[in-house]
């Protein structure tokens, strides 16, 4: 079975980009830069599904922040 991560747009990016610390100032720009990578990713939906299924509470996954994933979880269930 193919691993969706092999096709991820973030595969060749600095992993630190996807783990911003805080919610204001330079962190807002960092979060937007990470999400821009996600927007061009062919496996964005698989990544988001994995992050929700695995309870990833930190970082940007599938183009979403921790807060956005928490809201998705609450709506789903």
Short mmCIF file of C-alpha atoms in Angstrom, two decimals:
data_model
loop_
_atom_site.label_atom_id
_atom_site.label_comp_id
_atom_site.label_asym_id
_atom_site.label_seq_id
_atom_site.Cartn_x
_atom_site.Cartn_y
_atom_site.Cartn_z
CA UNK A 1 0.00 0.00 0.00
CA UNK A 2 1.27 3.46 -0.90
CA UNK A 3 1.88 5.88 1.92
CA UNK A 4 0.16 9.23 1.33
CA UNK A 5 3.07 10.99 3.03
CA UNK A 6 5.29 10.14 0.05
CA UNK A 7 3.30 12.67 -2.01
CA UNK A 8 3.01 15.39 0.65
CA UNK A 9 4.02 18.90 -0.40
CA UNK A 10 5.62 19.44 3.02
CA UNK A 11 8.00 16.53 2.53
CA UNK A 12 10.84 18.82 1.46
CA UNK A 13 10.03 21.75 3.77
CA UNK A 14 11.53 22.55 7.15
CA UNK A 15 9.37 20.62 9.65
CA UNK A 16 9.61 23.52 12.13
CA UNK A 17 7.44 25.57 9.76
CA UNK A 18 4.47 23.38 10.67
CA UNK A 19 4.87 23.76 14.44
CA UNK A 20 4.42 27.46 15.18
CA UNK A 21 4.69 28.47 18.82
CA UNK A 22 2.03 30.92 19.95
CA UNK A 23 -0.89 32.59 18.20
CA UNK A 24 0.21 36.15 17.51
CA UNK A 25 2.98 38.21 15.95
CA UNK A 26 5.42 36.27 13.75
CA UNK A 27 3.52 33.06 14.48
CA UNK A 28 0.59 34.27 12.39
CA UNK A 29 2.88 34.63 9.35
CA UNK A 30 4.47 31.23 10.01
CA UNK A 31 1.03 29.60 10.24
CA UNK A 32 -0.03 31.18 6.95
CA UNK A 33 3.20 30.03 5.27
CA UNK A 34 2.58 26.47 6.45
CA UNK A 35 -1.03 26.57 5.28
CA UNK A 36 0.13 27.86 1.87
CA UNK A 37 2.20 24.68 1.50
CA UNK A 38 -0.87 22.65 2.46
CA UNK A 39 -3.04 24.42 -0.12
CA UNK A 40 -0.86 23.12 -2.93
CA UNK A 41 -0.64 19.61 -1.46
CA UNK A 42 -2.22 16.71 -3.39
CA UNK A 43 -2.76 14.69 -0.20
CA UNK A 44 -4.17 17.43 2.01
CA UNK A 45 -7.41 15.55 2.74
CA UNK A 46 -5.59 12.35 3.71
CA UNK A 47 -3.29 14.36 5.97
CA UNK A 48 -6.19 16.07 7.72
CA UNK A 49 -8.05 12.79 8.15
CA UNK A 50 -4.92 11.18 9.63
CA UNK A 51 -4.35 14.10 12.01
CA UNK A 52 -7.92 13.90 13.29
CA UNK A 53 -7.86 10.10 13.57
CA UNK A 54 -4.54 10.20 15.44
CA UNK A 55 -5.53 13.11 17.69
CA UNK A 56 -2.71 15.37 16.53
CA UNK A 57 -3.19 18.34 18.83
CA UNK A 58 -0.11 20.32 17.80
CA UNK A 59 1.06 21.63 14.47
CA UNK A 60 -0.45 22.37 11.09
CA UNK A 61 -1.91 19.26 9.46
CA UNK A 62 -4.02 19.17 6.31
CA UNK A 63 -4.07 22.94 6.22
CA UNK A 64 -5.60 23.28 9.69
CA UNK A 65 -4.40 24.56 13.03
CA UNK A 66 -4.96 22.91 16.39
CA UNK A 67 -7.97 25.16 17.00
CA UNK A 68 -9.49 24.38 13.61
CA UNK A 69 -9.11 20.62 14.11
CA UNK A 70 -10.65 20.85 17.57
CA UNK A 71 -13.69 22.59 16.03
CA UNK A 72 -13.93 19.88 13.35
CA UNK A 73 -13.84 17.17 16.04
CA UNK A 74 -16.58 18.92 18.03
CA UNK A 75 -18.82 19.28 14.98
CA UNK A 76 -18.29 15.63 14.06
CA UNK A 77 -19.07 14.26 17.32
#
